[in-house]
Amino acid sequence: MKKLRRVLALVGAILLIGMYLATMLLAIFGNADSKGWLMASIVMTVLIPVLLYAIQLVARVFSGKNQKEAFRKAEAEQKASENKDNKTGHRK
């Protein structure tokens, strides 16, 4: 999952930097479409991180990682409780 996050973060950064660079170059060279590129850059500044976050959520759901972690956590809590009971001499 960490590898996916890093790849998505890199892709998002490259897309945003490319968008900003294109906007800046078009504005410097006086292109008539520079206002449209500025608006696209502003929209993409919000949209790209939201989409990347959504992709991470979908990947997490399909991997079943949350269910595995919850199961492991419950097992660890149960073992800790059993160890505590064994040390104090109490049994359920």
PDB file of C-alpha atoms in Angstrom, residues 10-89:
ATOM      1  CA  LEU A  10       4.497  11.163  -7.703  1.00  0.00           C
ATOM      2  CA  VAL A  11       1.949  11.007 -10.527  1.00  0.00           C
ATOM      3  CA  GLY A  12      -0.114  13.758  -8.896  1.00  0.00           C
ATOM      4  CA  ALA A  13       2.924  15.978  -8.389  1.00  0.00           C
ATOM      5  CA  ILE A  14       4.034  15.525 -11.991  1.00  0.00           C
ATOM      6  CA  LEU A  15       0.552  16.337 -13.308  1.00  0.00           C
ATOM      7  CA  LEU A  16       0.255  19.467 -11.181  1.00  0.00           C
ATOM      8  CA  ILE A  17       3.749  20.707 -11.997  1.00  0.00           C
ATOM      9  CA  GLY A  18       3.115  20.129 -15.708  1.00  0.00           C
ATOM     10  CA  MET A  19      -0.159  22.023 -15.517  1.00  0.00           C
ATOM     11  CA  TYR A  20       1.444  24.965 -13.691  1.00  0.00           C
ATOM     12  CA  LEU A  21       4.359  25.042 -16.116  1.00  0.00           C
ATOM     13  CA  ALA A  22       2.051  25.034 -19.150  1.00  0.00           C
ATOM     14  CA  THR A  23      -0.049  27.818 -17.625  1.00  0.00           C
ATOM     15  CA  MET A  24       3.010  29.930 -16.860  1.00  0.00           C
ATOM     16  CA  LEU A  25       4.539  29.469 -20.308  1.00  0.00           C
ATOM     17  CA  LEU A  26       1.291  30.303 -22.095  1.00  0.00           C
ATOM     18  CA  ALA A  27       0.857  33.424 -19.968  1.00  0.00           C
ATOM     19  CA  ILE A  28       4.451  34.550 -20.606  1.00  0.00           C
ATOM     20  CA  PHE A  29       4.159  34.118 -24.362  1.00  0.00           C
ATOM     21  CA  GLY A  30       0.786  35.888 -24.473  1.00  0.00           C
ATOM     22  CA  ASN A  31      -1.370  33.060 -25.740  1.00  0.00           C
ATOM     23  CA  ALA A  32      -5.112  33.820 -25.941  1.00  0.00           C
ATOM     24  CA  ASP A  33      -5.902  30.530 -24.199  1.00  0.00           C
ATOM     25  CA  SER A  34      -3.891  31.365 -21.075  1.00  0.00           C
ATOM     26  CA  LYS A  35      -7.025  32.249 -19.064  1.00  0.00           C
ATOM     27  CA  GLY A  36      -8.521  28.865 -19.839  1.00  0.00           C
ATOM     28  CA  TRP A  37      -5.293  27.138 -18.791  1.00  0.00           C
ATOM     29  CA  LEU A  38      -5.278  29.134 -15.545  1.00  0.00           C
ATOM     30  CA  MET A  39      -8.814  27.995 -14.749  1.00  0.00           C
ATOM     31  CA  ALA A  40      -7.892  24.407 -15.618  1.00  0.00           C
ATOM     32  CA  SER A  41      -4.872  24.614 -13.295  1.00  0.00           C
ATOM     33  CA  ILE A  42      -7.012  25.914 -10.440  1.00  0.00           C
ATOM     34  CA  VAL A  43      -9.588  23.167 -10.922  1.00  0.00           C
ATOM     35  CA  MET A  44      -6.921  20.460 -11.229  1.00  0.00           C
ATOM     36  CA  THR A  45      -5.220  21.690  -8.044  1.00  0.00           C
ATOM     37  CA  VAL A  46      -8.310  20.488  -6.185  1.00  0.00           C
ATOM     38  CA  LEU A  47      -9.456  17.657  -8.440  1.00  0.00           C
ATOM     39  CA  ILE A  48      -6.212  15.663  -8.766  1.00  0.00           C
ATOM     40  CA  PRO A  49      -5.627  15.154  -5.010  1.00  0.00           C
ATOM     41  CA  VAL A  50      -9.287  14.240  -4.505  1.00  0.00           C
ATOM     42  CA  LEU A  51      -9.163  11.657  -7.301  1.00  0.00           C
ATOM     43  CA  LEU A  52      -5.896  10.192  -6.023  1.00  0.00           C
ATOM     44  CA  TYR A  53      -7.374   9.897  -2.525  1.00  0.00           C
ATOM     45  CA  ALA A  54     -10.432   8.140  -3.976  1.00  0.00           C
ATOM     46  CA  ILE A  55      -8.181   5.693  -5.833  1.00  0.00           C
ATOM     47  CA  GLN A  56      -6.363   4.908  -2.574  1.00  0.00           C
ATOM     48  CA  LEU A  57      -9.655   4.261  -0.794  1.00  0.00           C
ATOM     49  CA  VAL A  58     -10.864   1.922  -3.528  1.00  0.00           C
ATOM     50  CA  ALA A  59      -7.536   0.064  -3.516  1.00  0.00           C
ATOM     51  CA  ARG A  60      -7.733  -0.320   0.270  1.00  0.00           C
ATOM     52  CA  VAL A  61     -11.269  -1.720   0.084  1.00  0.00           C
ATOM     53  CA  PHE A  62     -10.417  -4.199  -2.662  1.00  0.00           C
ATOM     54  CA  SER A  63      -7.242  -5.363  -0.933  1.00  0.00           C
ATOM     55  CA  GLY A  64      -9.167  -6.226   2.238  1.00  0.00           C
ATOM     56  CA  LYS A  65      -6.326  -4.797   4.306  1.00  0.00           C
ATOM     57  CA  ASN A  66      -8.663  -3.143   6.822  1.00  0.00           C
ATOM     58  CA  GLN A  67     -10.379  -6.453   7.541  1.00  0.00           C
ATOM     59  CA  LYS A  68      -7.067  -8.226   8.031  1.00  0.00           C
ATOM     60  CA  GLU A  69      -5.818  -5.498  10.369  1.00  0.00           C
ATOM     61  CA  ALA A  70      -9.031  -5.580  12.409  1.00  0.00           C
ATOM     62  CA  PHE A  71      -8.774  -9.359  12.743  1.00  0.00           C
ATOM     63  CA  ARG A  72      -5.133  -9.182  13.846  1.00  0.00           C
ATOM     64  CA  LYS A  73      -5.914  -6.430  16.331  1.00  0.00           C
ATOM     65  CA  ALA A  74      -8.770  -8.456  17.841  1.00  0.00           C
ATOM     66  CA  GLU A  75      -6.494 -11.505  18.130  1.00  0.00           C
ATOM     67  CA  ALA A  76      -3.794  -9.456  19.839  1.00  0.00           C
ATOM     68  CA  GLU A  77      -6.295  -7.985  22.300  1.00  0.00           C
ATOM     69  CA  GLN A  78      -7.644 -11.432  23.092  1.00  0.00           C
ATOM     70  CA  LYS A  79      -4.153 -12.813  23.718  1.00  0.00           C
ATOM     71  CA  ALA A  80      -3.286  -9.826  25.903  1.00  0.00           C
ATOM     72  CA  SER A  81      -6.456 -10.362  27.909  1.00  0.00           C
ATOM     73  CA  GLU A  82      -5.680 -14.075  28.327  1.00  0.00           C
ATOM     74  CA  ASN A  83      -2.128 -13.302  29.431  1.00  0.00           C
ATOM     75  CA  LYS A  84      -3.406 -10.778  31.954  1.00  0.00           C
ATOM     76  CA  ASP A  85      -5.896 -13.287  33.337  1.00  0.00           C
ATOM     77  CA  ASN A  86      -3.202 -15.984  33.586  1.00  0.00           C
ATOM     78  CA  LYS A  87      -0.858 -13.662  35.487  1.00  0.00           C
ATOM     79  CA  THR A  88      -3.506 -12.613  38.019  1.00  0.00           C
ATOM     80  CA  GLY A  89      -4.874 -16.131  38.397  1.00  0.00           C
TER      81      GLY A  89
END
